[in-house]
Amino acid sequence: MTVSQISVFANSRPGHMNRVLDLFEGAGVSVRGFSAADTGEYGILRFIVDKPEAAMEALKGAGCACVVSPVICLKLVDEPGELSRVMGVLAKCGINVVYSYSMISTYIVLSTSEPERAQALLADEPVELISQEDIARIVAERAAKEA
């Protein structure tokens, strides 16, 4: 069982990802996971969406260079060592993981050219900025509930 991943080839400039996301919104497409990889002047935006056909139609209609490819999507148990266990199964069988990324729930990680400025701009938006301490606390609270 695979899911459809959409890869969009883009210039690495401010606003391009937003343009793609606006196309998805206009087509009624919900992004469930994404990855953005910068290769210098260009990058690859990868998306898992609920309606891949509608997403591709919107992208192609806007002249975007894009492809669909099958990928494997897993839901892991949230405990130490689980990701290592899964990667170990594949490694022992000689299967190379070319790249991977997490699906979205409500947490996303952004690497920006100006992290301090981006953080200051987002501080006034209806989002919660997460610290390293918050991540540790969330894991500890989950463990305490299970105990």
Coordinates of C-alpha atoms in Angstrom, one line a residue:
M1 CA 0.0 0.0 0.0
T2 CA 1.4 3.4 -1.0
V3 CA 0.2 7.0 -1.0
S4 CA 0.7 9.6 -3.7
Q5 CA 3.4 12.1 -3.1
I6 CA 3.5 15.3 -5.2
S7 CA 6.9 16.8 -5.9
V8 CA 7.0 20.4 -7.2
F9 CA 10.2 21.8 -8.6
A10 CA 10.6 25.4 -7.5
N11 CA 12.9 28.4 -7.5
S12 CA 14.2 28.9 -4.0
R13 CA 12.7 32.3 -3.4
P14 CA 10.3 33.8 -0.9
G15 CA 6.7 33.2 -1.7
H16 CA 7.0 30.2 -4.0
M17 CA 5.8 27.7 -1.5
N18 CA 2.9 30.0 -0.6
R19 CA 1.9 30.2 -4.2
V20 CA 1.7 26.4 -4.3
L21 CA -0.3 26.3 -1.1
D22 CA -2.7 28.9 -2.4
L23 CA -3.3 26.7 -5.5
F24 CA -4.0 23.8 -3.2
E25 CA -6.4 25.9 -1.1
G26 CA -8.2 27.1 -4.2
A27 CA -8.7 23.5 -5.3
G28 CA -10.0 22.4 -1.9
V29 CA -6.9 20.3 -1.2
S30 CA -5.7 19.7 2.4
V31 CA -2.0 19.3 2.9
R32 CA -1.3 16.4 5.4
G33 CA 2.5 16.4 5.2
F34 CA 5.2 18.3 3.4
S35 CA 8.9 18.7 3.0
A36 CA 10.9 21.5 1.4
A37 CA 14.5 20.8 0.3
D38 CA 16.8 23.5 -0.9
T39 CA 19.4 22.7 -3.4
G40 CA 20.7 26.3 -3.8
E41 CA 18.9 28.2 -6.5
Y42 CA 16.2 25.5 -6.8
G43 CA 14.3 23.3 -4.4
I44 CA 11.9 20.4 -4.3
L45 CA 8.6 20.8 -2.4
R46 CA 7.1 17.4 -1.5
F47 CA 3.5 17.1 -0.4
I48 CA 1.1 14.4 0.9
V49 CA -2.5 15.7 0.2
D50 CA -6.0 14.3 0.6
K51 CA -6.8 14.9 -3.1
P52 CA -3.7 14.3 -5.3
E53 CA -5.6 14.4 -8.6
A54 CA -7.1 17.8 -7.8
A55 CA -3.7 19.1 -6.5
M56 CA -2.0 18.0 -9.7
E57 CA -4.7 19.6 -11.9
A58 CA -4.3 22.9 -10.1
L59 CA -0.5 22.8 -10.3
K60 CA -0.4 21.9 -14.0
G61 CA -3.0 24.5 -14.7
A62 CA -0.7 27.1 -13.2
G63 CA 2.3 25.8 -15.2
C64 CA 4.2 24.3 -12.3
A65 CA 6.8 21.5 -12.9
C66 CA 5.5 18.6 -10.8
V67 CA 5.3 14.8 -10.6
V68 CA 3.4 12.2 -8.6
S69 CA 5.3 9.2 -7.1
P70 CA 4.3 6.4 -4.7
V71 CA 5.7 6.5 -1.2
I72 CA 5.2 4.5 1.9
C73 CA 3.5 6.2 4.9
L74 CA 3.8 4.7 8.4
K75 CA 2.2 5.5 11.7
L76 CA 4.8 4.8 14.4
V77 CA 4.2 4.2 18.1
D78 CA 5.4 7.3 20.0
E79 CA 8.2 5.7 22.0
P80 CA 12.0 5.8 22.1
G81 CA 13.6 3.5 19.5
E82 CA 10.6 3.0 17.3
L83 CA 12.0 5.0 14.3
S84 CA 15.3 3.2 14.7
R85 CA 13.6 -0.2 14.7
V86 CA 11.7 0.6 11.5
M87 CA 14.8 1.9 9.8
G88 CA 16.7 -1.2 11.0
V89 CA 14.2 -3.5 9.3
L90 CA 14.8 -1.8 6.0
A91 CA 18.6 -1.6 6.4
K92 CA 18.9 -5.3 7.2
C93 CA 17.1 -6.1 4.0
G94 CA 19.4 -3.7 2.0
I95 CA 16.7 -1.1 1.3
N96 CA 18.0 2.4 1.2
V97 CA 15.8 5.2 2.5
V98 CA 16.4 8.0 0.0
Y99 CA 14.6 10.7 2.1
S100 CA 11.9 10.8 4.8
Y101 CA 9.8 13.4 6.5
S102 CA 7.0 13.6 9.1
M103 CA 3.4 14.0 8.4
I104 CA 1.6 17.0 9.9
S105 CA -0.6 16.9 12.8
T106 CA -0.3 20.4 14.1
Y107 CA 3.4 20.7 14.6
I108 CA 5.7 21.8 11.8
V109 CA 9.4 22.7 11.7
L110 CA 10.6 25.6 9.6
S111 CA 14.3 26.4 8.8
T112 CA 14.4 30.0 7.6
S113 CA 17.0 32.4 6.3
E114 CA 16.2 34.7 9.3
P115 CA 15.1 32.6 12.2
E116 CA 15.0 35.4 14.8
R117 CA 13.0 37.7 12.5
A118 CA 10.7 34.9 11.5
Q119 CA 10.1 34.1 15.2
A120 CA 9.3 37.7 16.0
L121 CA 6.9 38.0 13.1
L122 CA 5.1 34.8 14.0
A123 CA 4.8 35.8 17.7
D124 CA 1.9 38.0 16.8
E125 CA 0.1 35.3 14.8
P126 CA -2.4 32.8 16.1
V127 CA 0.2 30.0 16.3
E128 CA 2.2 28.6 19.3
L129 CA 5.9 28.7 19.0
I130 CA 7.4 25.5 20.5
S131 CA 10.6 25.4 22.4
Q132 CA 13.0 22.5 23.0
E133 CA 11.7 22.4 26.6
D134 CA 8.1 22.2 25.3
I135 CA 9.0 19.1 23.3
A136 CA 10.6 17.4 26.3
R137 CA 7.5 18.3 28.4
I138 CA 5.1 16.9 25.9
V139 CA 6.9 13.6 25.8
A140 CA 7.1 13.5 29.6
E141 CA 3.4 14.2 29.9
R142 CA 2.5 11.5 27.5
A143 CA 4.7 9.0 29.3
A144 CA 3.1 10.0 32.6
K145 CA -0.4 9.4 31.3
E146 CA 0.6 6.0 30.1
A147 CA 2.1 5.0 33.4

